[in-house]
PDB file of C-alpha atoms and ligand atoms in Angstrom:
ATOM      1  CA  UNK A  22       2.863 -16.975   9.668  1.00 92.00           C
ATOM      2  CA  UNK A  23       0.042 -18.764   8.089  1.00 95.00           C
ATOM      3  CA  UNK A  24      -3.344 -17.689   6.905  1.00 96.00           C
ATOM      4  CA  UNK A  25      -6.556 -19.842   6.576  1.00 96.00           C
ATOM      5  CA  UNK A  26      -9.969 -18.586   5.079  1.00 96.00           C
ATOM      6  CA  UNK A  27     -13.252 -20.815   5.231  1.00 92.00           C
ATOM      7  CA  UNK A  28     -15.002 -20.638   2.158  1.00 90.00           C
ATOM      8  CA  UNK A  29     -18.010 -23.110   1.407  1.00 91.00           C
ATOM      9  CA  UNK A  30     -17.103 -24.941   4.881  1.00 92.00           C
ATOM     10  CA  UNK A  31     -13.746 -25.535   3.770  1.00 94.00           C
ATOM     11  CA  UNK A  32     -10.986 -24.109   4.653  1.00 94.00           C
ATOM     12  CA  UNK A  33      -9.054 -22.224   1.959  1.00 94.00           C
ATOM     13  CA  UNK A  34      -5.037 -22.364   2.920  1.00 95.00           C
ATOM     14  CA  UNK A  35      -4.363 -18.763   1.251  1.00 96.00           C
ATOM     15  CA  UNK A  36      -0.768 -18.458   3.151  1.00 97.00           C
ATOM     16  CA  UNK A  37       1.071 -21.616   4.087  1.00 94.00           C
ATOM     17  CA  UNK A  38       4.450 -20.586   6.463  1.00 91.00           C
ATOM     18  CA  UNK A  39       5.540 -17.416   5.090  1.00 93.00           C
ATOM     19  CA  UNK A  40       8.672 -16.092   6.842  1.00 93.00           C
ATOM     20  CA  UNK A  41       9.000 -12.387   5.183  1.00 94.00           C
ATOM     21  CA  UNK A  42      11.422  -9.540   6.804  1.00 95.00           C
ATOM     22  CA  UNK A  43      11.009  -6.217   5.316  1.00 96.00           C
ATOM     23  CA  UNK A  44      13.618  -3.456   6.667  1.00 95.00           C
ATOM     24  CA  UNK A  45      13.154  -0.294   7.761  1.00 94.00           C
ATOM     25  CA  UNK A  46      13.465   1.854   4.591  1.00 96.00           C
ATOM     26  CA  UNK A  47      13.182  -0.759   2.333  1.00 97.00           C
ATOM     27  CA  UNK A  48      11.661  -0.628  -1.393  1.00 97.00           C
ATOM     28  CA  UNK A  49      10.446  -4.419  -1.527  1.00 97.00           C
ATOM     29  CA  UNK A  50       8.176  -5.650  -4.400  1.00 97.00           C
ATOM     30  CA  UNK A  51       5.718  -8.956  -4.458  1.00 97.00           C
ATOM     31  CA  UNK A  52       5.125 -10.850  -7.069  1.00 96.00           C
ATOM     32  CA  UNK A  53       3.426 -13.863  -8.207  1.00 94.00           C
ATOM     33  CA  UNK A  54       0.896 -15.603  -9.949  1.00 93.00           C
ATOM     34  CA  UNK A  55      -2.882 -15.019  -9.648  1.00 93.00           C
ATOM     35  CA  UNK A  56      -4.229 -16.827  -6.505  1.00 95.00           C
ATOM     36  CA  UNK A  57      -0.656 -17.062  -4.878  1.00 95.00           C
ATOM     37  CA  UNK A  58      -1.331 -15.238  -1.866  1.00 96.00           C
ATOM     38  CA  UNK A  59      -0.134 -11.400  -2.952  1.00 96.00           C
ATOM     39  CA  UNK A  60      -2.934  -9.597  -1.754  1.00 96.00           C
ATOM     40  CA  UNK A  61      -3.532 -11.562   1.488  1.00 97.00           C
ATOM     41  CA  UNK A  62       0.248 -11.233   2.642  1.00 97.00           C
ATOM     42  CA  UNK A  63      -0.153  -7.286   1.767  1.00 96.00           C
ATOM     43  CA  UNK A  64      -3.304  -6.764   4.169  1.00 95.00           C
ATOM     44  CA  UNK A  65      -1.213  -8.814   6.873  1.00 95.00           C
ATOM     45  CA  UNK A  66       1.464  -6.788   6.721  1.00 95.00           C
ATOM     46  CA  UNK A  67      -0.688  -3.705   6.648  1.00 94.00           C
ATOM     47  CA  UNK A  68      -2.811  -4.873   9.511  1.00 93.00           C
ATOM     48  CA  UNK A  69      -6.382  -4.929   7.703  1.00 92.00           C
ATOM     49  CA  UNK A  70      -6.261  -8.572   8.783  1.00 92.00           C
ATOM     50  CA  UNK A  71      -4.639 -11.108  11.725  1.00 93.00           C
ATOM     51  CA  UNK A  72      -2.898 -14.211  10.554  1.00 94.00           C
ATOM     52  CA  UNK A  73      -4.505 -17.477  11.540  1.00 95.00           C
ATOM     53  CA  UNK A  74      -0.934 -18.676  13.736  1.00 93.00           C
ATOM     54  CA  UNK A  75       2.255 -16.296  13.840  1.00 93.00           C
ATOM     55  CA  UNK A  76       2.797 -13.031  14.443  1.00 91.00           C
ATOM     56  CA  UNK A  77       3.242 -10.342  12.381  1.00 92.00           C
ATOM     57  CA  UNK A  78       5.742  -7.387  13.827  1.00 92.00           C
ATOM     58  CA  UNK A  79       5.128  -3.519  12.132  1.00 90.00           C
ATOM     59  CA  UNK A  80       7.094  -1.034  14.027  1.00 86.00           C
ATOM     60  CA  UNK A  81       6.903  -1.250  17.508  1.00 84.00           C
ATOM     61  CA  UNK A  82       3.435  -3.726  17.675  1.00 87.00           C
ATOM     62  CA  UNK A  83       2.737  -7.225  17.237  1.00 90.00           C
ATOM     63  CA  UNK A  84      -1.024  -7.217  15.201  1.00 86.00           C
ATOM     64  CA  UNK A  85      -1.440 -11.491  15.690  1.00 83.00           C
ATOM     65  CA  UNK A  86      -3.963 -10.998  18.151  1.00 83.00           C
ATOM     66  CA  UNK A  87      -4.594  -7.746  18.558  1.00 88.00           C
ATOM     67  CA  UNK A  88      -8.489  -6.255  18.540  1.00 91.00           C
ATOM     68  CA  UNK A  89      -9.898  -4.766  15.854  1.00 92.00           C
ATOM     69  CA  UNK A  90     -10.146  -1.446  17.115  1.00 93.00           C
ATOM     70  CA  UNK A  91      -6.470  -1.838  17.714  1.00 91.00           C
ATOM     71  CA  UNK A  92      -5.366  -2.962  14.024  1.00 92.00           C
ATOM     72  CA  UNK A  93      -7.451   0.044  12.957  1.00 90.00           C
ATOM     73  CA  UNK A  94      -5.372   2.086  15.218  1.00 89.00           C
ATOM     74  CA  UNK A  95      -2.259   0.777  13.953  1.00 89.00           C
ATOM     75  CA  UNK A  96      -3.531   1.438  10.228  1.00 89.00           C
ATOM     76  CA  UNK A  97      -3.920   5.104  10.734  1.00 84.00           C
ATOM     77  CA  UNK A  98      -1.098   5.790  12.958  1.00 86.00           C
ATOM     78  CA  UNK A  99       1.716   3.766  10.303  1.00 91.00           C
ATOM     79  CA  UNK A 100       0.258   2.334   6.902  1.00 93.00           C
ATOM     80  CA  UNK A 101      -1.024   4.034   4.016  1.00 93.00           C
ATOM     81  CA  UNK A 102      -2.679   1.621   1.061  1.00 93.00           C
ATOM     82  CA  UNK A 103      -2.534   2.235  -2.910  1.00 92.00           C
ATOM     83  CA  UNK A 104      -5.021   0.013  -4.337  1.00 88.00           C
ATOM     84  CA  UNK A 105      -5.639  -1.182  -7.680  1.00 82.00           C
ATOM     85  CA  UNK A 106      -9.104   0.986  -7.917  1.00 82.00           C
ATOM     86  CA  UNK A 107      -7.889   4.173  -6.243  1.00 77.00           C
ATOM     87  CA  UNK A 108     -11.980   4.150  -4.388  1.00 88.00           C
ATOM     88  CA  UNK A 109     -11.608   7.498  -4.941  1.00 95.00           C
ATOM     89  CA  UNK A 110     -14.783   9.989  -3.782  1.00 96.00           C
ATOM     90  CA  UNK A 111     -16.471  11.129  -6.933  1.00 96.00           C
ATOM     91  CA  UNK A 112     -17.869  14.335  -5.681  1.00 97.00           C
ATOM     92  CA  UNK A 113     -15.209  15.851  -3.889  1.00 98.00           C
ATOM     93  CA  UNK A 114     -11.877  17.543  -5.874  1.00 98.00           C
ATOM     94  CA  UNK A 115      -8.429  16.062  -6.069  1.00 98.00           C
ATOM     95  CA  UNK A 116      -7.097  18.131  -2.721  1.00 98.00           C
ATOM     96  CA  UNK A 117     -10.029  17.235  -1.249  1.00 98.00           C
ATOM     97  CA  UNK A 118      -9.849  13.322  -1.419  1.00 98.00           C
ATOM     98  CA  UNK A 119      -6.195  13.604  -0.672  1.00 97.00           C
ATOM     99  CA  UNK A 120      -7.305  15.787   2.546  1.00 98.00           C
ATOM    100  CA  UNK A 121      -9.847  13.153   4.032  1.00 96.00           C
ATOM    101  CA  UNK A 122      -7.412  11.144   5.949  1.00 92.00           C
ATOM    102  CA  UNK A 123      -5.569  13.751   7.334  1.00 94.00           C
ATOM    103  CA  UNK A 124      -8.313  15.694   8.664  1.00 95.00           C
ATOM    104  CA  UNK A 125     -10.522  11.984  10.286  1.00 91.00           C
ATOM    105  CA  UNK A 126      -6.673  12.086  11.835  1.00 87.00           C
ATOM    106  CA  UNK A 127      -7.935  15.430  13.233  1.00 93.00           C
ATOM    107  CA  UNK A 128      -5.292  17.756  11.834  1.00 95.00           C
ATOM    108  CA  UNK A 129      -5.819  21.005  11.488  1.00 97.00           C
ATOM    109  CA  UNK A 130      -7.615  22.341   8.640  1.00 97.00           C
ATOM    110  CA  UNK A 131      -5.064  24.834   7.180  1.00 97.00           C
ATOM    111  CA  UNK A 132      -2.138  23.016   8.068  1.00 97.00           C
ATOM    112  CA  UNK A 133      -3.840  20.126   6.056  1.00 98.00           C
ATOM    113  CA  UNK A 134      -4.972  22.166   3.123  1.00 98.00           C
ATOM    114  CA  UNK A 135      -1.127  23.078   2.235  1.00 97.00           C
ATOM    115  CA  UNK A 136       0.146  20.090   2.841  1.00 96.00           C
ATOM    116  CA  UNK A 137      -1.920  18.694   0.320  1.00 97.00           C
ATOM    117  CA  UNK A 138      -1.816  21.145  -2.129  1.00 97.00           C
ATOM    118  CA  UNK A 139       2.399  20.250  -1.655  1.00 93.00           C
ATOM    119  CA  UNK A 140       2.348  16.533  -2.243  1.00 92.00           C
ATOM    120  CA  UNK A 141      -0.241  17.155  -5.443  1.00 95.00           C
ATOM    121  CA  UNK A 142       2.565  19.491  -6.730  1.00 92.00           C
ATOM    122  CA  UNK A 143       4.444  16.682  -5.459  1.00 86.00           C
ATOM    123  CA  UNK A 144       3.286  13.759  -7.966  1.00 87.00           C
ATOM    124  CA  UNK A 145       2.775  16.302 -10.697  1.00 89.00           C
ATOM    125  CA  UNK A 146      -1.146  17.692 -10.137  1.00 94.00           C
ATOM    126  CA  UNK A 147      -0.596  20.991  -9.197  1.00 95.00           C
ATOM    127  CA  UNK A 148      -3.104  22.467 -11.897  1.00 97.00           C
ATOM    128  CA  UNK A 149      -5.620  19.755 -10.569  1.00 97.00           C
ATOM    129  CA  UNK A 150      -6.202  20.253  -7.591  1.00 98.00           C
ATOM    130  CA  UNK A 151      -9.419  21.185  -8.152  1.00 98.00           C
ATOM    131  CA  UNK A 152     -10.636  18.394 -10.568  1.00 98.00           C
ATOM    132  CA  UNK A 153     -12.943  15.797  -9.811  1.00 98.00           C
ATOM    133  CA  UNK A 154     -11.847  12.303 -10.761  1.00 96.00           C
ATOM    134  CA  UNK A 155     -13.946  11.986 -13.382  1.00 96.00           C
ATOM    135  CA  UNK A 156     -11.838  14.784 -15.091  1.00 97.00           C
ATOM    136  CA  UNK A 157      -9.224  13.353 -14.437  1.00 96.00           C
ATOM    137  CA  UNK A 158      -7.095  10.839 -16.423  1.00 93.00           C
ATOM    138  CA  UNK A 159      -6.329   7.018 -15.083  1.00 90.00           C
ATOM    139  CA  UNK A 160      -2.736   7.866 -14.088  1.00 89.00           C
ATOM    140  CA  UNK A 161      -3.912  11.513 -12.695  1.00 93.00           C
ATOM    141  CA  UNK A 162      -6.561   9.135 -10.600  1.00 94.00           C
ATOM    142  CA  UNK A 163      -3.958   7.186  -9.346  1.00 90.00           C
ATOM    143  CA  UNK A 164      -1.669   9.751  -8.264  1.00 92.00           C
ATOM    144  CA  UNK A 165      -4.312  11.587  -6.678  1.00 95.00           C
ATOM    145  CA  UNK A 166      -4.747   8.380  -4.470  1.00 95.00           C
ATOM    146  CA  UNK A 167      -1.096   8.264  -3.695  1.00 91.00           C
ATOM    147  CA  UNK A 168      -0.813  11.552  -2.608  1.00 93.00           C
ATOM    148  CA  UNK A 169      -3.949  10.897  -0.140  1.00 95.00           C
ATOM    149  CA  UNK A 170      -2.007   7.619   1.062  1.00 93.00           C
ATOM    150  CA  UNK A 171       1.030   9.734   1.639  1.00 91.00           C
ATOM    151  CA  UNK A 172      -0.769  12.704   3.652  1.00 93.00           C
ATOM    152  CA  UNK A 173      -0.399  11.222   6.891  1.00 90.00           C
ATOM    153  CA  UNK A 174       3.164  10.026   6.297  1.00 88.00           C
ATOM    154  CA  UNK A 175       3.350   6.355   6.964  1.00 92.00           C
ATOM    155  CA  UNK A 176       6.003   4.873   8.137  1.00 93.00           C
ATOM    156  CA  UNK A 177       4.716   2.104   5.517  1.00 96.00           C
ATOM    157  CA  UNK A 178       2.968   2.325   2.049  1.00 96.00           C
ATOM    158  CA  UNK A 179       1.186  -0.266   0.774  1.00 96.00           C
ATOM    159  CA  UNK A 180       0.407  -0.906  -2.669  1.00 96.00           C
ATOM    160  CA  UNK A 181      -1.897  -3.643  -4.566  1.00 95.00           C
ATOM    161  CA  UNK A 182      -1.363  -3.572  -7.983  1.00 93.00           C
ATOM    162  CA  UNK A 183      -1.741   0.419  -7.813  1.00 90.00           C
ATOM    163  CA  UNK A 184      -0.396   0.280 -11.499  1.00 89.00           C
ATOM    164  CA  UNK A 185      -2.567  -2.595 -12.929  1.00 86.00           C
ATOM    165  CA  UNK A 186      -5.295  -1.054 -14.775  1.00 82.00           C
ATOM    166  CA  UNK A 187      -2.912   1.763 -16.531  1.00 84.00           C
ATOM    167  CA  UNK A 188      -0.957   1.709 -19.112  1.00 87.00           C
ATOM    168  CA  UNK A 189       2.974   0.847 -19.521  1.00 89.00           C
ATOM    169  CA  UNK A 190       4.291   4.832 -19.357  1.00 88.00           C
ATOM    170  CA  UNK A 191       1.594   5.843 -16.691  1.00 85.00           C
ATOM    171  CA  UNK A 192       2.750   2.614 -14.551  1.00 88.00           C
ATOM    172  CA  UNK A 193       6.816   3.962 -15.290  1.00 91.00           C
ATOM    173  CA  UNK A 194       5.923   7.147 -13.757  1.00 87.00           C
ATOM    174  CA  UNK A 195       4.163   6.126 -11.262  1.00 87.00           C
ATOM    175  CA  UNK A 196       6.978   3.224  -9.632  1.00 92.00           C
ATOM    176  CA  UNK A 197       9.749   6.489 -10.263  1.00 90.00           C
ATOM    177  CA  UNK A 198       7.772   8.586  -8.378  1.00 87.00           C
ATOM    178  CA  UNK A 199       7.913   5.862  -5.283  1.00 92.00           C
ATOM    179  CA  UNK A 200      10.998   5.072  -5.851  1.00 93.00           C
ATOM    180  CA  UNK A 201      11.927   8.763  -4.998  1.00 90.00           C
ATOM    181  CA  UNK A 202       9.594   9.100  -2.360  1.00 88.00           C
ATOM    182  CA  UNK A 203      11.375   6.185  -0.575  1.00 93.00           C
ATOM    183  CA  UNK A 204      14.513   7.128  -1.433  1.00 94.00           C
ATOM    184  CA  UNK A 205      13.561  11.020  -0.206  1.00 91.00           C
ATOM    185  CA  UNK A 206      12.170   9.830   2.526  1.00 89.00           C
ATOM    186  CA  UNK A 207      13.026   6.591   3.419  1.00 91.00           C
ATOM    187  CA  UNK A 208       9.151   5.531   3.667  1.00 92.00           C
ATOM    188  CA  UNK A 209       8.893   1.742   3.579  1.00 96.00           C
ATOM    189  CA  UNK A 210       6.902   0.730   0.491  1.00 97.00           C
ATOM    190  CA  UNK A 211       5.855  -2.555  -0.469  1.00 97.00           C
ATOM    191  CA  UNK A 212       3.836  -3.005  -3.484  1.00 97.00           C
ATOM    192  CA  UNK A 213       2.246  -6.218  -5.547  1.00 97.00           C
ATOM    193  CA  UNK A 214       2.710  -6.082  -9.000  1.00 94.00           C
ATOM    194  CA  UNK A 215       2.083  -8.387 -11.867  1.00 87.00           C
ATOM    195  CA  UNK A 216       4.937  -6.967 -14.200  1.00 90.00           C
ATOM    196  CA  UNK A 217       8.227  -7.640 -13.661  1.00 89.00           C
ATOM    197  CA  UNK A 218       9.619  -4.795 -15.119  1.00 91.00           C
ATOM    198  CA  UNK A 219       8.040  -2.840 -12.769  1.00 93.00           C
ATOM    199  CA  UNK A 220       9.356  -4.760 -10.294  1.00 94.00           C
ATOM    200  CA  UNK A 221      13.088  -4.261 -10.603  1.00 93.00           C
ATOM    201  CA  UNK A 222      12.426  -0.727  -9.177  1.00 94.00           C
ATOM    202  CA  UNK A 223      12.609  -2.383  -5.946  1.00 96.00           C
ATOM    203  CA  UNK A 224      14.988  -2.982  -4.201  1.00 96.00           C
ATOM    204  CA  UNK A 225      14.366  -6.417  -3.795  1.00 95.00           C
ATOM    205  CA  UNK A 226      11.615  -8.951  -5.420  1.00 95.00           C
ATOM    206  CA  UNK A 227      10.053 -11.338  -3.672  1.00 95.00           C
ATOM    207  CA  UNK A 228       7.758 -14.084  -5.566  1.00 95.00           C
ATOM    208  CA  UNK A 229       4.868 -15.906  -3.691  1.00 96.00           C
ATOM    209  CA  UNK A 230       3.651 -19.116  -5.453  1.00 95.00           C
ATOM    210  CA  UNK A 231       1.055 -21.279  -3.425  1.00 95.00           C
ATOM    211  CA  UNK A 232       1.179 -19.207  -0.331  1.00 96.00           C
ATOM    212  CA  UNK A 233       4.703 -18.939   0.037  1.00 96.00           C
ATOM    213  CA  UNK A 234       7.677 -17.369  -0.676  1.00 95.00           C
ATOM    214  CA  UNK A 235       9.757 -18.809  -3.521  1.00 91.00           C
ATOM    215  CA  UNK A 236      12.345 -16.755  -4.025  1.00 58.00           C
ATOM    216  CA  UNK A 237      14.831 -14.498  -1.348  1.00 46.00           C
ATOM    217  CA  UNK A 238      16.706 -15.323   1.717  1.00 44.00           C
ATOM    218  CA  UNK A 239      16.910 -12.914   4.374  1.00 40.00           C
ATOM    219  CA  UNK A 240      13.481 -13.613   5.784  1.00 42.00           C
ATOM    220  CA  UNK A 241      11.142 -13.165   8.866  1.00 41.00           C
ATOM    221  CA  UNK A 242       8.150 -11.305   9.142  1.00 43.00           C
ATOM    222  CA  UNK A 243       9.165  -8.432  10.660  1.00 40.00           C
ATOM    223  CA  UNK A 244       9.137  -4.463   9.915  1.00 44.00           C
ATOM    224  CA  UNK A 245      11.326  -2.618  12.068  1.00 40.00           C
TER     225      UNK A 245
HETATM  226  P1  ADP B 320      -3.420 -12.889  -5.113  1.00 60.64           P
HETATM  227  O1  ADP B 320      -3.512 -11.504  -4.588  1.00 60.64           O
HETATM  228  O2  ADP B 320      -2.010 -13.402  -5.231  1.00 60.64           O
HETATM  229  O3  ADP B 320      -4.143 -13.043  -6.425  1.00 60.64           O
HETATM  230  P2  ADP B 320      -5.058 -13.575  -2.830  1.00 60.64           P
HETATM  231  O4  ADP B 320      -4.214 -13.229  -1.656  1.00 60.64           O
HETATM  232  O5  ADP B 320      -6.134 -12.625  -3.183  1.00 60.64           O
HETATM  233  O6  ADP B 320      -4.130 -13.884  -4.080  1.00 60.64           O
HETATM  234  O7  ADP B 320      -5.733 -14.982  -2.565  1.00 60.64           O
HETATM  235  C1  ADP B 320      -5.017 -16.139  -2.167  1.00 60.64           C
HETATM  236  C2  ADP B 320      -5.997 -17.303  -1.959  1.00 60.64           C
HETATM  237  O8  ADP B 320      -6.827 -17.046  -0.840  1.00 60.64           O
HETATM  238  C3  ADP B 320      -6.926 -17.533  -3.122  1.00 60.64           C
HETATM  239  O9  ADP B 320      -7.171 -18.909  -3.216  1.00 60.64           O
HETATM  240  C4  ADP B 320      -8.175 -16.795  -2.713  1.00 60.64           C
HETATM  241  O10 ADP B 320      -9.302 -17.352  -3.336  1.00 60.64           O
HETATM  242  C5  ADP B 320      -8.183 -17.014  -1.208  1.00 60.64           C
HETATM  243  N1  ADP B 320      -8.830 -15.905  -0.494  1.00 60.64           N
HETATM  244  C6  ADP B 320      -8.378 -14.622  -0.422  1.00 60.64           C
HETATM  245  N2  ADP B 320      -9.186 -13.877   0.343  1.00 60.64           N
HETATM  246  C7  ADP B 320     -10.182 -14.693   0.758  1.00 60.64           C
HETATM  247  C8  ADP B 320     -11.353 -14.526   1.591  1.00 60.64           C
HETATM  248  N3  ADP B 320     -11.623 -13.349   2.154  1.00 60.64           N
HETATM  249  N4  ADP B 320     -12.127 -15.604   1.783  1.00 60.64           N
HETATM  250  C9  ADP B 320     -11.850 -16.793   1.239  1.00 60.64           C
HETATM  251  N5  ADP B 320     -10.780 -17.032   0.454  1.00 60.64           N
HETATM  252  C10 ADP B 320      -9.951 -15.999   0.214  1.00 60.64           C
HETATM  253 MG1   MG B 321      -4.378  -9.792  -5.371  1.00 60.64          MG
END
């Protein structure tokens, strides 16, 4: 699977042949140098975006050359994304930014309310519920935005660098509290991360350098 941006009428070679199998269940972490490729390969996998040749295969669909209105489809049936800046709403309370997803999914109200109030309990916010961000700490923000990428249980979470701009305790808790989630769960999770000891909560690291994968063996692009 490659990927090829045009920037300045040239074209930018972000992937280069990247042969990547991540299992069903799997805890798999990416790593790599600025500029490698991280991010790109995580909003392939995720289906924000289509590679340029190669197919990418999450669950049961094949997102190379699918629509857009398809790939946005896929996103809200299977993936749920962690970002490095949580893009959390400002103006609306911790349950209620963790609801937002659930209820565009059209689930009922009630049914949504609880189940958000559980997974803030869940990563430790039960007396926050009600907070805004802004009274909220960095970590506190960042769970917050897990729990809302968790609400609609994807098969698949998706991190990028969800732990970069907090500090070395906050970013601890925060991999544990995947790591049980997967292991609970058996949600997929792949995540980008810059630290390594973050990393070796995986189950398995994989380093890109220059668009491709330098290091593990058992690879093809596929999520069962
Ligand atoms: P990483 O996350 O490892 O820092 P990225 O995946 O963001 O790396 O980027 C890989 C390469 O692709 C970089 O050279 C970057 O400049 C380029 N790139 C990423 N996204 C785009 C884009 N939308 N348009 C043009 N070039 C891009
Ligand atoms: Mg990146």
């Amino acid at each position: 699977m490659r990927k090829v941006f045009e920037r300045n009428g040239r074209a930018v070679e972000a992937l280069c042949g990247i042969d990547l199998e991540v299992r069903s269940g799997e805890f798999v972490a990416i790593t790599g140098p600025s500029g490698s490729g991280k991010s790109t390969l995580l909003y392939l996998l995720g289906a924000l975006d289509r590679p340029s040749s190669g197919d990418i295969h999450l669950l049961g669909d094949t997102t190379g050359q699918m629509r857009d209105i398809d790939l946005a489809s896929i996103r809200s049936r299977v993936v749920g994304f962690v970002f490095q800046f949580h893009f959390l709403m400002m103006e609306l309370s911790a349950i209620e930014n963790v609801m937002v997803p659930a209820l565009v999914a059209g689930k009922s109200p009630s049914e949504v309310t609880r189940r958000a109030r559980e997974l803030l309990e869940r990563v430790g916010l039960a007396d926050r519920v009600d907070h805004r961000p802004a009274q909220l700490s960095g970590g506190e923000q960042q769970r917050v935005a897990i729990a809302r990428a968790l609400i609609n249980q994807p098969a698949l979470l998706l991190g990028d660098e969800p732990t970069g701009n907090l500090d070395t305790a906050t970013g601890e808790a925060i991999y544990q509290l995947l790591r049980e989630h997967n292991r609970e769960h058996g949600q997929t999770i792949v995540v980008v991360t810059h630290n390594p000891v973050l990393a070796q909560h995986a189950d398995r690291v994989v380093n890109v350098v220059d668009g491709r994968i330098a290091t593990g063996s058992d690879l093809a692009e596929e999520i069962r």
